[in-house]
XYZ file of C-alpha atoms in Angstrom:
690
model
C 153.013 -167.499 187.369
C 149.921 -166.055 189.110
C 146.360 -166.169 187.804
C 146.297 -162.319 187.583
C 149.558 -162.378 185.392
C 148.019 -164.988 182.931
C 145.037 -162.770 182.667
C 147.119 -159.834 181.945
C 148.842 -161.802 179.216
C 145.511 -163.005 177.860
C 144.554 -159.322 177.562
C 147.758 -158.152 175.893
C 149.270 -161.281 173.709
C 151.616 -158.760 171.821
C 153.961 -159.108 175.077
C 154.790 -162.821 173.819
C 157.434 -162.256 171.273
C 159.300 -165.428 171.204
C 158.722 -169.230 170.932
C 160.170 -169.800 174.448
C 157.959 -167.403 175.873
C 154.910 -168.853 174.386
C 156.046 -172.541 175.506
C 156.503 -171.187 178.992
C 152.971 -169.604 178.915
C 151.714 -173.050 177.521
C 153.416 -174.891 180.452
C 152.095 -172.469 183.169
C 148.554 -172.929 181.676
C 148.998 -176.571 182.016
C 150.222 -176.274 185.286
C 147.665 -173.944 186.720
C 144.804 -175.636 184.851
C 145.309 -179.479 184.389
C 142.207 -179.293 181.829
C 142.545 -176.080 179.982
C 139.151 -174.698 178.344
C 139.025 -174.494 174.560
C 139.263 -170.775 174.509
C 142.498 -170.885 176.441
C 143.961 -173.473 174.218
C 142.709 -171.420 171.193
C 144.503 -168.432 172.520
C 147.755 -170.247 172.820
C 147.214 -171.700 169.202
C 146.735 -167.931 168.025
C 150.188 -167.046 169.835
C 152.022 -169.797 168.162
C 150.397 -168.948 164.804
C 151.472 -165.179 165.285
C 154.923 -166.248 165.618
C 154.701 -168.484 162.483
C 155.438 -171.724 164.524
C 153.580 -174.450 162.341
C 154.512 -177.732 164.083
C 153.231 -176.361 167.788
C 150.257 -174.704 166.129
C 149.384 -178.116 164.393
C 150.016 -180.252 167.422
C 147.945 -177.919 169.570
C 145.148 -177.637 166.909
C 144.837 -181.515 166.848
C 144.518 -181.749 170.588
C 141.194 -179.475 170.738
C 138.023 -180.897 170.984
C 135.943 -180.776 167.896
C 134.617 -178.711 166.397
C 137.459 -176.096 167.056
C 136.765 -172.496 167.569
C 136.907 -169.791 164.848
C 139.969 -168.465 166.368
C 141.637 -171.954 166.161
C 140.586 -172.332 162.647
C 141.886 -168.661 161.570
C 145.109 -169.400 163.456
C 145.993 -172.596 161.613
C 144.841 -171.211 158.280
C 146.952 -168.115 158.700
C 149.987 -170.161 159.660
C 149.743 -172.699 156.692
C 149.562 -169.665 154.468
C 152.593 -167.988 155.802
C 154.609 -171.242 155.361
C 153.586 -171.335 151.760
C 151.350 -174.331 152.237
C 148.510 -172.838 150.261
C 146.510 -176.057 149.444
C 146.647 -176.871 153.002
C 145.423 -173.660 154.057
C 142.462 -173.846 151.787
C 141.513 -177.392 152.924
C 141.545 -176.027 156.419
C 139.171 -173.193 154.984
C 136.879 -175.809 153.491
C 136.764 -177.990 156.637
C 135.943 -174.968 158.637
C 132.880 -174.220 156.526
C 131.894 -177.869 156.596
C 131.745 -177.606 160.486
C 129.566 -174.685 160.167
C 131.956 -172.252 161.600
C 131.573 -168.962 159.924
C 134.596 -167.165 158.740
C 135.396 -163.616 159.719
C 137.182 -160.537 158.345
C 140.295 -162.194 160.051
C 140.096 -165.159 158.095
C 139.329 -164.039 154.477
C 142.677 -162.115 153.926
C 144.841 -165.309 154.229
C 142.387 -167.461 152.216
C 142.387 -164.888 149.352
C 146.198 -164.812 149.493
C 146.353 -168.637 149.038
C 143.646 -168.584 146.054
C 146.224 -165.820 144.253
C 149.110 -167.866 145.056
C 147.785 -171.140 143.629
C 146.401 -169.349 140.570
C 142.701 -170.479 141.147
C 140.460 -167.636 140.021
C 137.205 -169.702 140.296
C 137.872 -170.476 144.013
C 138.740 -166.880 144.751
C 135.481 -165.652 143.042
C 133.572 -168.271 145.305
C 135.448 -166.913 148.281
C 134.553 -163.264 147.258
C 130.832 -164.601 147.156
C 131.447 -165.735 150.650
C 132.911 -162.624 151.610
C 129.514 -160.757 150.445
C 127.310 -163.302 152.205
C 129.388 -163.030 155.674
C 128.957 -159.226 155.524
C 132.449 -158.318 155.562
C 132.430 -156.898 152.128
C 133.410 -153.447 153.205
C 136.257 -154.431 155.650
C 139.373 -152.577 154.436
C 141.761 -155.622 154.768
C 139.334 -157.903 152.881
C 138.864 -155.656 150.209
C 142.519 -155.008 149.667
C 143.107 -158.825 149.761
C 140.277 -159.165 147.238
C 141.890 -156.474 144.856
C 145.479 -158.073 145.205
C 143.996 -161.381 144.304
C 141.995 -160.235 141.124
C 145.076 -158.283 140.216
C 147.052 -161.321 140.063
C 144.578 -163.795 138.642
C 142.707 -161.708 136.098
C 146.189 -160.998 134.426
C 147.279 -164.476 134.761
C 144.031 -165.990 133.089
C 142.805 -163.241 130.766
C 146.358 -161.468 130.068
C 144.184 -158.127 130.531
C 143.837 -157.270 134.191
C 141.659 -154.036 133.296
C 138.911 -154.675 130.687
C 137.861 -151.820 128.824
C 134.322 -152.732 129.263
C 132.932 -153.807 131.692
C 134.715 -152.502 134.621
C 137.295 -155.260 136.044
C 136.883 -156.742 139.274
C 139.678 -154.794 140.827
C 138.029 -151.613 139.988
C 134.536 -152.735 141.224
C 135.887 -153.822 144.432
C 137.858 -150.481 144.881
C 134.783 -148.429 143.792
C 132.592 -150.152 146.407
C 135.189 -149.491 149.417
C 133.833 -147.001 151.942
C 137.435 -146.463 153.319
C 140.473 -146.948 151.619
C 144.176 -146.710 152.533
C 147.284 -146.467 150.652
C 147.561 -150.155 149.748
C 144.113 -149.773 148.185
C 145.381 -147.024 145.933
C 148.641 -148.660 145.156
C 146.778 -152.010 144.225
C 144.542 -150.346 141.531
C 147.230 -147.793 140.250
C 149.668 -150.663 139.901
C 147.034 -152.726 138.162
C 146.401 -149.799 135.449
C 150.024 -149.217 134.997
C 150.919 -152.732 134.417
C 148.174 -153.019 131.677
C 149.308 -149.924 129.648
C 146.414 -147.579 131.062
C 148.922 -144.920 131.960
C 146.703 -141.919 131.782
C 144.395 -143.647 134.020
C 147.078 -144.531 136.416
C 148.555 -141.024 136.527
C 145.067 -139.567 137.147
C 144.456 -142.105 139.961
C 147.758 -140.747 141.556
C 146.127 -137.297 141.507
C 142.877 -138.594 142.965
C 144.913 -140.205 145.697
C 146.201 -136.894 146.717
C 142.797 -135.081 146.583
C 141.507 -137.949 148.857
C 143.912 -136.701 151.454
C 146.573 -139.791 151.107
C 150.082 -139.091 150.254
C 151.916 -141.462 147.683
C 154.386 -143.761 149.340
C 157.534 -145.372 147.985
C 155.374 -148.118 146.277
C 153.266 -145.523 144.417
C 156.301 -143.599 143.249
C 157.807 -146.916 141.902
C 154.727 -147.874 140.264
C 154.327 -144.702 138.255
C 157.889 -143.872 137.244
C 157.845 -146.722 134.604
C 154.900 -145.024 133.130
C 156.939 -142.013 132.435
C 159.843 -144.367 131.136
C 157.210 -145.651 128.688
C 156.070 -142.367 127.444
C 159.626 -140.903 127.599
C 158.433 -138.058 129.540
C 161.488 -137.204 131.613
C 160.098 -133.952 132.778
C 157.345 -135.534 134.695
C 159.704 -138.300 135.865
C 161.903 -135.529 137.283
C 158.945 -134.088 139.248
C 158.274 -137.477 140.760
C 162.090 -137.495 141.467
C 161.746 -134.145 143.238
C 158.756 -135.362 145.211
C 160.880 -138.416 146.352
C 163.703 -135.943 147.403
C 161.359 -133.748 149.359
C 159.858 -136.420 151.299
C 162.926 -138.567 151.866
C 162.152 -141.685 149.583
C 165.184 -141.049 147.433
C 167.237 -142.759 149.980
C 165.001 -145.959 149.485
C 167.004 -148.344 147.300
C 163.849 -149.630 145.568
C 162.946 -146.033 144.566
C 166.382 -145.475 143.650
C 166.284 -148.272 141.197
C 163.011 -146.949 139.675
C 164.721 -143.707 139.022
C 167.678 -145.350 137.453
C 165.285 -147.458 135.179
C 163.200 -144.316 134.267
C 166.043 -142.243 133.251
C 167.714 -145.144 131.436
C 164.472 -145.764 129.471
C 164.422 -142.063 128.628
C 168.098 -142.295 127.397
C 169.341 -140.034 130.051
C 172.181 -142.258 131.239
C 174.010 -139.206 132.852
C 170.972 -138.895 135.343
C 170.856 -142.543 135.905
C 174.441 -142.530 136.879
C 174.167 -139.661 139.266
C 171.120 -141.421 141.117
C 173.268 -144.448 141.372
C 176.027 -142.673 142.688
C 174.020 -140.894 145.337
C 172.371 -144.228 146.814
C 173.860 -144.755 150.169
C 173.127 -148.636 150.023
C 172.944 -150.634 146.895
C 171.553 -154.185 146.366
C 171.557 -156.418 143.497
C 168.420 -154.615 141.985
C 170.258 -151.126 141.817
C 173.315 -152.953 140.450
C 171.309 -154.616 137.814
C 169.241 -151.400 136.894
C 172.419 -149.355 136.292
C 174.204 -152.359 134.372
C 171.092 -152.920 132.284
C 170.691 -149.261 131.609
C 174.275 -148.869 130.193
C 173.923 -151.977 127.993
C 170.531 -150.855 126.704
C 171.823 -147.411 125.862
C 174.973 -148.866 123.958
C 177.368 -148.015 127.009
C 178.816 -151.621 126.907
C 182.291 -150.899 128.178
C 180.717 -148.918 131.363
C 178.258 -151.891 131.786
C 181.235 -154.246 132.064
C 183.087 -151.795 134.397
C 180.051 -151.456 136.770
C 179.774 -155.455 136.765
C 183.179 -155.600 138.044
C 182.418 -152.851 140.687
C 179.505 -154.888 141.657
C 181.627 -157.898 142.558
C 184.264 -156.046 144.189
C 181.375 -154.478 146.369
C 180.433 -158.248 147.342
C 177.036 -157.867 145.773
C 176.240 -161.481 144.480
C 175.000 -161.315 140.837
C 171.715 -162.745 140.065
C 170.285 -164.162 136.935
C 169.193 -160.697 135.954
C 172.665 -159.556 136.476
C 174.112 -161.982 133.763
C 171.107 -161.587 131.449
C 171.983 -157.803 131.515
C 175.708 -157.955 131.146
C 176.162 -160.961 128.452
C 174.712 -158.805 125.733
C 177.551 -156.361 126.343
C 180.052 -159.084 125.536
C 177.963 -160.062 122.396
C 178.037 -156.451 121.024
C 181.669 -155.940 121.955
C 182.639 -159.500 120.566
C 184.727 -159.995 123.694
C 184.712 -163.672 123.724
C 187.338 -164.051 126.586
C 185.030 -161.946 128.764
C 181.999 -163.966 127.703
C 183.925 -167.156 128.569
C 184.719 -165.651 132.138
C 181.072 -164.737 132.657
C 180.061 -168.262 131.471
C 182.519 -169.826 134.057
C 180.984 -167.575 136.808
C 177.441 -168.586 135.755
C 178.484 -172.297 136.159
C 180.014 -171.783 139.501
C 177.175 -169.728 140.642
C 174.584 -172.457 139.571
C 172.661 -170.404 136.972
C 173.491 -172.745 133.835
C 169.988 -174.134 134.344
C 168.305 -170.558 134.074
C 166.519 -170.352 130.896
C 167.139 -166.590 130.511
C 170.918 -166.839 131.249
C 171.649 -169.685 128.831
C 169.533 -167.945 126.177
C 171.751 -165.068 126.448
C 174.914 -167.203 126.402
C 173.633 -168.890 123.243
C 173.314 -165.298 121.674
C 176.605 -164.277 122.874
C 178.498 -167.211 121.640
C 176.957 -166.871 118.394
C 177.518 -163.148 118.050
C 181.223 -163.694 119.142
C 181.630 -166.109 116.140
C 181.544 -169.382 118.137
C 178.342 -170.986 116.717
C 179.534 -174.597 117.591
C 179.526 -173.565 121.302
C 176.326 -171.640 120.913
C 174.690 -174.917 119.579
C 176.216 -176.794 122.434
C 174.637 -174.882 124.965
C 171.253 -174.671 123.086
C 171.278 -178.583 122.879
C 171.990 -178.801 126.685
C 168.832 -176.827 127.837
C 166.134 -178.823 129.165
C 163.486 -176.502 128.051
C 163.513 -173.755 125.149
C 161.786 -170.624 125.162
C 161.014 -168.136 122.378
C 164.186 -166.305 123.172
C 166.294 -169.286 122.860
C 164.924 -170.675 119.597
C 165.263 -167.213 118.106
C 168.789 -166.468 119.270
C 169.978 -170.098 117.911
C 168.070 -169.479 114.500
C 169.539 -165.949 114.096
C 172.994 -167.151 115.053
C 172.936 -169.680 112.195
C 171.474 -167.103 109.858
C 174.425 -164.559 110.748
C 176.919 -167.257 110.185
C 175.484 -168.316 106.760
C 174.041 -171.579 107.747
C 170.771 -170.895 106.195
C 169.525 -174.550 106.014
C 170.320 -175.301 109.695
C 168.464 -171.986 110.650
C 165.461 -173.079 108.521
C 165.748 -176.707 110.016
C 165.602 -175.197 113.416
C 162.705 -173.051 112.854
C 160.771 -175.899 111.367
C 161.756 -177.743 114.417
C 160.440 -175.059 116.626
C 156.936 -175.193 115.051
C 157.042 -178.883 115.222
C 157.284 -178.516 119.070
C 154.024 -176.515 119.005
C 155.981 -172.947 119.382
C 154.194 -170.381 117.656
C 156.858 -168.096 115.782
C 156.708 -164.378 116.572
C 157.910 -161.243 115.048
C 161.590 -161.721 115.750
C 161.484 -165.450 114.791
C 160.386 -164.753 111.409
C 163.003 -162.017 111.086
C 165.621 -164.566 111.997
C 164.573 -167.120 109.175
C 164.031 -164.236 106.564
C 167.670 -163.259 107.457
C 168.851 -166.748 107.121
C 167.098 -166.977 103.331
C 168.621 -163.601 102.685
C 172.219 -164.474 103.554
C 172.008 -167.731 101.438
C 169.948 -166.196 98.427
C 166.877 -168.577 98.995
C 164.465 -166.312 97.269
C 161.483 -168.985 96.990
C 161.862 -170.040 100.724
C 161.857 -166.410 101.751
C 158.470 -165.714 99.966
C 157.167 -168.935 101.608
C 157.895 -167.711 105.135
C 156.950 -164.213 104.327
C 153.455 -165.132 103.152
C 153.298 -167.485 105.973
C 153.861 -164.989 108.487
C 151.295 -162.540 107.069
C 148.477 -165.020 106.206
C 148.995 -168.153 108.457
C 150.097 -166.268 111.706
C 148.693 -162.841 111.275
C 151.860 -160.976 112.010
C 151.989 -157.779 109.971
C 155.514 -157.374 108.495
C 157.607 -154.707 110.204
C 160.625 -152.662 108.787
C 163.140 -155.596 109.456
C 161.097 -157.995 107.495
C 160.785 -155.569 104.620
C 164.473 -154.871 104.621
C 165.511 -158.607 104.738
C 163.107 -159.355 101.693
C 164.198 -156.265 99.756
C 167.903 -157.005 100.419
C 167.277 -160.612 99.122
C 165.696 -159.440 96.018
C 168.271 -156.845 95.131
C 171.368 -159.030 95.779
C 169.775 -161.791 93.637
C 169.437 -159.187 90.911
C 165.629 -158.742 90.914
C 166.032 -155.140 91.156
C 162.648 -153.960 89.679
C 160.981 -156.394 91.805
C 162.904 -155.113 94.843
C 161.680 -151.458 93.840
C 158.150 -152.565 93.300
C 158.130 -154.466 96.841
C 159.401 -151.470 98.720
C 157.179 -148.965 96.876
C 154.125 -151.082 98.014
C 154.926 -151.523 101.642
C 152.021 -151.351 103.995
C 154.080 -149.119 106.413
C 155.949 -145.864 105.506
C 159.387 -146.920 103.955
C 162.683 -145.885 105.510
C 165.998 -144.967 104.416
C 167.337 -148.185 105.799
C 164.985 -150.170 103.523
C 165.676 -148.453 100.356
C 169.560 -148.446 101.191
C 169.398 -152.199 100.803
C 168.356 -151.633 97.159
C 170.839 -148.970 96.585
C 173.646 -151.383 97.885
C 172.089 -153.991 95.217
C 172.539 -151.339 92.496
C 176.128 -150.744 93.127
C 176.664 -154.539 93.090
C 174.812 -154.886 89.766
C 176.074 -151.587 88.412
C 172.614 -150.269 87.742
C 173.219 -146.377 87.886
C 169.927 -145.294 86.691
C 167.982 -147.043 89.340
C 170.614 -146.130 91.916
C 169.881 -142.426 91.157
C 166.009 -143.041 91.405
C 166.582 -145.067 94.899
C 168.912 -142.235 96.138
C 166.246 -139.597 95.790
C 163.743 -141.782 97.728
C 166.444 -142.127 100.632
C 167.039 -138.396 100.536
C 163.393 -137.669 100.937
C 162.808 -139.789 103.719
C 166.294 -139.594 105.596
C 168.109 -136.546 104.517
C 170.966 -137.220 106.856
C 171.675 -140.556 105.766
C 175.448 -140.232 104.924
C 175.788 -143.904 103.860
C 173.473 -143.271 100.910
C 175.605 -140.328 99.765
C 178.976 -142.305 99.857
C 177.377 -145.388 98.233
C 175.929 -143.215 95.309
C 179.265 -141.461 95.182
C 181.019 -144.773 94.727
C 178.335 -145.812 92.210
C 179.072 -142.793 90.156
C 182.817 -143.132 90.502
C 182.895 -146.863 89.567
C 180.879 -146.059 86.497
C 183.510 -143.238 85.490
C 180.709 -140.540 85.816
C 183.120 -138.046 87.418
C 180.858 -135.138 87.071
C 178.085 -136.744 89.041
C 180.637 -138.065 91.554
C 181.992 -134.541 92.087
C 178.835 -133.068 92.743
C 178.056 -135.697 95.310
C 181.290 -134.820 96.945
C 180.645 -131.315 96.773
C 177.011 -131.841 98.364
C 178.465 -133.766 101.115
C 181.121 -131.263 101.918
C 178.395 -128.622 102.074
C 176.278 -130.625 104.431
C 179.271 -131.303 106.560
C 179.244 -134.857 106.137
C 182.264 -137.140 106.575
C 182.599 -140.722 105.338
C 182.702 -143.077 108.438
C 186.172 -144.643 108.344
C 186.428 -148.204 108.152
C 187.691 -149.960 111.445
C 188.583 -153.350 112.449
C 189.179 -154.884 116.084
C 190.828 -158.004 117.167
C 191.108 -159.470 120.644
C 194.616 -160.557 121.500
C 195.635 -161.710 124.818
C 192.654 -160.127 126.444
C 193.131 -156.955 124.891
C 191.145 -155.450 121.966
C 193.208 -153.762 119.370
C 191.646 -151.452 116.650
C 192.815 -150.616 113.267
C 191.917 -148.155 110.858
C 192.703 -148.271 107.048
C 196.336 -146.953 106.528
C 196.604 -146.257 110.213
C 200.439 -146.473 111.172
C 200.023 -145.666 114.773
C 199.909 -149.324 116.203
C 203.178 -150.095 118.031
C 203.554 -153.260 116.138
C 202.796 -151.593 112.643
C 206.447 -152.312 111.206
C 205.923 -156.048 111.950
C 202.328 -155.989 110.626
C 203.642 -154.339 107.377
C 206.508 -156.920 106.960
C 203.900 -159.814 107.405
C 201.598 -158.323 104.820
C 204.446 -158.140 102.403
C 205.430 -161.786 102.909
C 201.613 -162.680 102.645
C 201.289 -160.619 99.496
C 204.089 -162.538 97.787
C 202.690 -166.041 98.984
C 199.348 -164.825 97.460
C 200.486 -163.921 94.249
C 202.053 -167.389 93.860
C 198.488 -168.556 94.324
C 197.276 -166.592 91.631
C 196.014 -163.497 93.420
C 195.683 -160.253 91.380
C 194.518 -157.085 93.519
C 191.170 -155.874 92.230
C 192.132 -152.206 92.069
C 188.456 -151.421 90.830
C 187.585 -151.361 94.432
C 189.789 -148.333 94.995
C 187.952 -145.233 93.566
C 190.674 -142.748 94.332
C 192.383 -141.065 91.586
C 195.727 -142.316 92.339
C 198.376 -144.672 90.587
C 198.056 -148.298 90.296
C 200.716 -148.967 92.685
C 199.051 -146.729 95.321
C 195.699 -148.460 94.747
C 197.461 -151.873 95.614
C 199.142 -150.381 98.731
C 195.621 -149.008 99.846
C 193.920 -152.277 99.250
C 196.757 -154.376 101.133
C 196.450 -151.850 104.024
C 192.507 -152.058 104.722
C 191.775 -152.336 108.380
C 190.686 -156.011 108.397
C 193.991 -157.061 106.636
C 195.942 -155.138 109.424
C 193.922 -156.927 112.009
C 194.379 -160.426 110.494
C 198.272 -159.872 110.051
C 198.634 -158.617 113.693
C 196.621 -161.712 114.810
C 199.024 -163.981 112.932
C 202.257 -162.658 114.252
C 200.626 -162.318 117.843
C 199.165 -165.759 118.403
C 200.297 -169.345 118.082
C 200.180 -171.310 114.773
C 196.528 -172.818 114.290
C 194.932 -170.463 116.665
C 191.631 -169.063 115.332
C 191.810 -165.466 114.309
C 188.484 -163.432 115.065
C 188.116 -160.039 113.521
C 185.117 -157.480 113.706
C 184.737 -154.902 111.068
C 182.104 -151.990 111.267
C 181.584 -151.956 107.412
C 180.878 -154.482 104.771
C 184.032 -156.439 103.585
C 185.105 -155.373 100.247
C 185.440 -158.051 97.289
C 189.327 -157.878 97.086
C 189.744 -158.385 101.011
C 187.062 -161.266 100.754
C 189.384 -162.844 98.114
C 192.548 -162.078 99.872
C 191.403 -163.590 103.369
C 190.363 -166.816 101.543
C 193.876 -167.175 100.222
C 195.510 -166.199 103.617
C 193.433 -168.789 105.434
C 194.983 -171.532 103.001
C 198.406 -170.102 103.268
C 198.719 -169.817 107.203
C 196.403 -172.794 107.636
C 194.260 -171.128 110.086
C 190.383 -170.466 110.438
C 189.768 -166.599 109.994
C 186.402 -165.545 111.159
C 185.385 -162.018 110.164
C 182.233 -160.398 111.382
C 181.194 -157.367 109.135
C 178.237 -154.956 109.635
C 175.863 -157.553 108.497
C 177.047 -161.259 108.977
C 179.987 -163.553 109.654
C 182.430 -165.012 107.305
C 184.191 -168.236 108.236
C 187.489 -168.389 106.044
C 189.005 -171.654 106.075
C 191.265 -173.858 103.579
C 190.747 -171.079 100.894
C 187.006 -171.230 101.090
C 184.365 -168.901 102.850
C 181.100 -169.940 104.404
C 179.212 -167.538 102.561
C 179.980 -169.202 99.285
C 181.041 -165.717 97.980
C 177.397 -164.561 98.356
C 177.205 -161.692 100.815
């Protein structure tokens, strides 16, 4: 290689693109010049650094005479940073300063990146001071690196990136920049959006356009969540149109942001349309559409898409599992949950705290509280989600003392309970009738932890007081809520009025419900049932006419059971199931055996004006009994039967199921609309308090 060729390469180093070429040039320099000058070696070092070759860079740096040149320091600092060796990079920077070698605009971006990566705000601020003293405080790339560092570190240290006053460091740097590029604008826009300053972020996008710069894909993906937060689908569609006009819609990242935006605005048709139009799909876009479906209650569709994701050979991530597991929990499809658990183990995700917390929640909601606790105990670390999932699981299964014990254990490990954690422990107290304990936790939440009670807390306490027979106290409690009462809170008291047969208070409570929630069909039905049970036929007839005039129809009771990986649904009195004749015969046999055990049908539960025998028939063909009978004839002896019901289990079915569990010697787990009932040996886990 001639000297002229070497000079050409020195003048145009970008022609060296591979490690082999760099080493050939190194060999030629040594061959041509036995003792290369420091500038020549520094040039070689910059080549190795540009190619991200750490070992050759380090070897060459150590062979240089001290002090090394600025180019040599810069090259090694950048190479360390590129390899994630941030502390090494910063040590190099400190040594450079110690040798009185002044850093320039090519050094600071790498140093600032390292400061951000190790989370050292003070060091970053010291580097910023150095930037100013070095006279490069107006350099575009250095300023962008400064903003990026402050965006990460001020959020990490202060949990508030943009102070309301004074201006944040990010804004200060941005405002002093004489020149800004798209990266500069994106950094400040992203910071404002992430900190809830949505109006400011949108105004900044408009300023960006006025400055003659077009928003890019990152800008769009930053502002789309703003519209999702505001549920401003019209403005979101405008951004979508802009993305289509400028060809950004083909970008998978933009596509994922659009899917999220439409899903958060409950526009799943648009989400699915955007997903279908994506030419390429990565795990992020799959996770977005699956999460959107689950978030909007489209659980079956979410499971279908998850299977499509697997068929498309897209490897699920921890986010994939955290998104889809709740679908199994809501559908109570335990076999699918177990399949996902197996996949999680094979994929090595069982140590991921978000995935395992989802598994705890799924097993608890699918009725297997023992498995939920086993997974919880295997977790090396617990976060608030896992503590809350396990506590709520115990609450829903009626294990109030276990829930309280776990809650206290969480506090003992210096984990501060949050809004949801208190909701879980209050639910546990509610399901066990622990009035004094509930008051203790309710007062602790507000006075000790400063958490204002929400609708869920008020509902749990009101329900507890009502079921405990303290109806007047419950009425006063709801009337004095610090937030506006809702139909759902008053409905807990109306249900208690039905249990305790307080017709007068029921009418008063119903008026409260109709005032705040006139479309609450459950309240009309409950009040009708209260009047019917009290034999107030005129009032009951008036309620029926009112419901008819409003076009209201009572939601039919429905129960589900999963047998051989298939979900079977039953409605009270429904004869459409292909095994209906066998189910009826099984119920007849069970009824005979139950009567031998002393069972007498509680026909007071049947409010229709029909003959006594017809009332007995209606009771025996409630949806959960059809499901239980089908489970008995369709599964081997000893198999646990798991049934889900959309409404509260009635008193007669509760009594019957206890007897059936004793007769067939099986555990029967029924999940109604508020809790789990574990029937075994003629007893129920709720202790007949539900």
